[in-house]
mmCIF file of C-alpha atoms in Angstrom:
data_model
loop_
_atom_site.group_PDB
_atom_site.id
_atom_site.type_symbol
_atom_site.label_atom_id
_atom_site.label_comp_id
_atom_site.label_asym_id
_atom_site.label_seq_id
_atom_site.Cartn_x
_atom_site.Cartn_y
_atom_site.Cartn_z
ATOM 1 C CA UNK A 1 0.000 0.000 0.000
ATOM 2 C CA UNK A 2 1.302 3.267 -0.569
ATOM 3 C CA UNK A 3 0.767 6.320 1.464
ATOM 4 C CA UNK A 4 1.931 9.549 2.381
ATOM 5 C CA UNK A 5 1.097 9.306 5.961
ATOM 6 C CA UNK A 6 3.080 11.807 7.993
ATOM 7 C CA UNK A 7 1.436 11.609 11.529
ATOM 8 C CA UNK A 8 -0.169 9.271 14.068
ATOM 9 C CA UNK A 9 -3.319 10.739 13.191
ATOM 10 C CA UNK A 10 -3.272 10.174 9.668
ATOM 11 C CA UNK A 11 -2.340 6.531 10.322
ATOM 12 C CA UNK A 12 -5.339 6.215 12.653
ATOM 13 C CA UNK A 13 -7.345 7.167 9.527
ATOM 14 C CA UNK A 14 -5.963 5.382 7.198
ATOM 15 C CA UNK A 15 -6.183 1.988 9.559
ATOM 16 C CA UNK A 16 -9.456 3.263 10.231
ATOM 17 C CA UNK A 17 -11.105 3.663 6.561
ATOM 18 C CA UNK A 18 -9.095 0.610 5.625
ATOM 19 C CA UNK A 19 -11.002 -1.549 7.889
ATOM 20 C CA UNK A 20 -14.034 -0.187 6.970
ATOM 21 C CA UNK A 21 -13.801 -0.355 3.310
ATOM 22 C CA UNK A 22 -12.590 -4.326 3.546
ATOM 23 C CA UNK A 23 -15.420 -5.356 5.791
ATOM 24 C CA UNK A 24 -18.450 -3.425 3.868
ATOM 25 C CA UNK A 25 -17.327 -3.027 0.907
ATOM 26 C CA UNK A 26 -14.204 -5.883 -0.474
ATOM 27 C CA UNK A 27 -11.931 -2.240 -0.999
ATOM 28 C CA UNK A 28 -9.022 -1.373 0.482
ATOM 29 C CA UNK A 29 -6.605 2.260 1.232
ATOM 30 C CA UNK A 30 -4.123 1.964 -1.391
ATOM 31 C CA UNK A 31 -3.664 6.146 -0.679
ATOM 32 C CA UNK A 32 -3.981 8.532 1.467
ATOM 33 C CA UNK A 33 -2.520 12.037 1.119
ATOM 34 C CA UNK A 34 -3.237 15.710 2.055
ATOM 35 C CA UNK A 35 -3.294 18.308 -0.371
ATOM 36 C CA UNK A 36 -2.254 21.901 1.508
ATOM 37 C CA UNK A 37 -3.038 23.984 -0.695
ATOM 38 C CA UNK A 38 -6.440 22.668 -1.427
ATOM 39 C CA UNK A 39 -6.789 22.386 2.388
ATOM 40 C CA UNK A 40 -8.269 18.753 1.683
ATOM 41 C CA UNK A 41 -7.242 14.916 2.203
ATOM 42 C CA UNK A 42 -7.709 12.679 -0.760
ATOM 43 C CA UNK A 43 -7.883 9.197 -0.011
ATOM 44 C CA UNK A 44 -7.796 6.583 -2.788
ATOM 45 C CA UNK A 45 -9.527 3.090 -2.659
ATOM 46 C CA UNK A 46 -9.625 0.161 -4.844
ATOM 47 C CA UNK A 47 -11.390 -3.418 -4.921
ATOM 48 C CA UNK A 48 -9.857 -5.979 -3.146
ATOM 49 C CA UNK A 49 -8.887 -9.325 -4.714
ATOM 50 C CA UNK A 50 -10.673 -10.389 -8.459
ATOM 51 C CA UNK A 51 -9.064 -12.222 -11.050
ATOM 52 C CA UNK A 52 -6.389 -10.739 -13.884
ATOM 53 C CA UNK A 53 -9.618 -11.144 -15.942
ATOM 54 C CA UNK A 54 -11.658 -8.866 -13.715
ATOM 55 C CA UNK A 55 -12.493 -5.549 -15.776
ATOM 56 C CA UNK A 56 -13.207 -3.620 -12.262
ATOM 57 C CA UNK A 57 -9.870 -4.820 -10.970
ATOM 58 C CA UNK A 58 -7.804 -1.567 -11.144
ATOM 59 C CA UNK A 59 -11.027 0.620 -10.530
ATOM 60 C CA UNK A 60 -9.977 3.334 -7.781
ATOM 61 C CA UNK A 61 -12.158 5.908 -6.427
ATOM 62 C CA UNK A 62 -10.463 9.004 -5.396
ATOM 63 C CA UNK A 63 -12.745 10.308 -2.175
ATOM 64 C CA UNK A 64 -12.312 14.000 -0.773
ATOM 65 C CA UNK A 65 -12.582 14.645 3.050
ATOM 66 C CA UNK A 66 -11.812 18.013 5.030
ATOM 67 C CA UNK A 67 -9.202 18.419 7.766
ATOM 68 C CA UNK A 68 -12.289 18.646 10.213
ATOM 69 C CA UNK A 69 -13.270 15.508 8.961
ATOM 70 C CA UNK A 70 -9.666 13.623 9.406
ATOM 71 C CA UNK A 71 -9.337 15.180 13.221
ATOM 72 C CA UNK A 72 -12.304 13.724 14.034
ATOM 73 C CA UNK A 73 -11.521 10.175 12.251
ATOM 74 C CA UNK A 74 -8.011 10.009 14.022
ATOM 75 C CA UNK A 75 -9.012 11.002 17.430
ATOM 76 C CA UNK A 76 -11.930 8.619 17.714
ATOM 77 C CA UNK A 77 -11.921 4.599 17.571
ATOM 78 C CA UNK A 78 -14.458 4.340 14.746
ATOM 79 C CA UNK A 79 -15.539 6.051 11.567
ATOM 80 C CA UNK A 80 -18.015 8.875 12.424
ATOM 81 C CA UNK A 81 -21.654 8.587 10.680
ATOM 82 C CA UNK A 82 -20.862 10.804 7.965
ATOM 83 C CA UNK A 83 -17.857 9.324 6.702
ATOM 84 C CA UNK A 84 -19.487 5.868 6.719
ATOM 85 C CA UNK A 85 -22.224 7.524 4.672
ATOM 86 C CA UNK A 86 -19.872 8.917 2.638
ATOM 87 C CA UNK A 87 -18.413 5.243 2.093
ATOM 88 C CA UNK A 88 -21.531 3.913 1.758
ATOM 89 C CA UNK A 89 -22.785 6.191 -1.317
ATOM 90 C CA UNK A 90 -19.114 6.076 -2.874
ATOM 91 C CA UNK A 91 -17.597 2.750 -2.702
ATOM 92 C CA UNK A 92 -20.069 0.540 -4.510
ATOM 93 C CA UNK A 93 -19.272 2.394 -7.892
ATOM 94 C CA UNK A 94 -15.733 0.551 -7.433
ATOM 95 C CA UNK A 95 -17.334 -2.695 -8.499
ATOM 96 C CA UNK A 96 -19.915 -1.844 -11.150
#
């Protein structure tokens, strides 16, 4: 997996949305990175497993969250209803 994780609290987030995304959804972190000047975090998923036949294999889906967001992701010990929502309404278009 590659990352640009810089700080405890952006591991806690990425351990946190990684879990998350492999038990609901077969997806896993493969990125997740802040942007400073766009004052934003972009984390990347893609589908777990499939075959090298698999046409949704290398799918990603790039997702957007807010500093705000992140804090309150990496000082908690589970994702907060919105970002599961926001999981929940993304994720799925990584296997059609």
């Amino acid at each position: 997996m590659a990352t640009a994780i810089g700080t405890e609290e952006e591991r806690r987030c990425f351990e946190l949305l990684d879990d998350y995304a492999n038990a609901r959804h077969s997806c896993f972190v493969s990125e997740l990175f802040p942007r400073r000047e766009a004052d934003t975090y972009f984390v990347c998923f893609r589908p777990l497993g499939g075959s090298p036949r698999d046409s949704n294999r290398y799918n990603c889906e790039y997702i957007e969250f807010a500093p705000v967001e992140m804090r309150a992701l990496g000082s908690g010990s589970s994702l907060t209803v919105a970002i599961a929502d926001k999981l929940d309404n993304a994720l799925p278009r990584l296997r059609r």
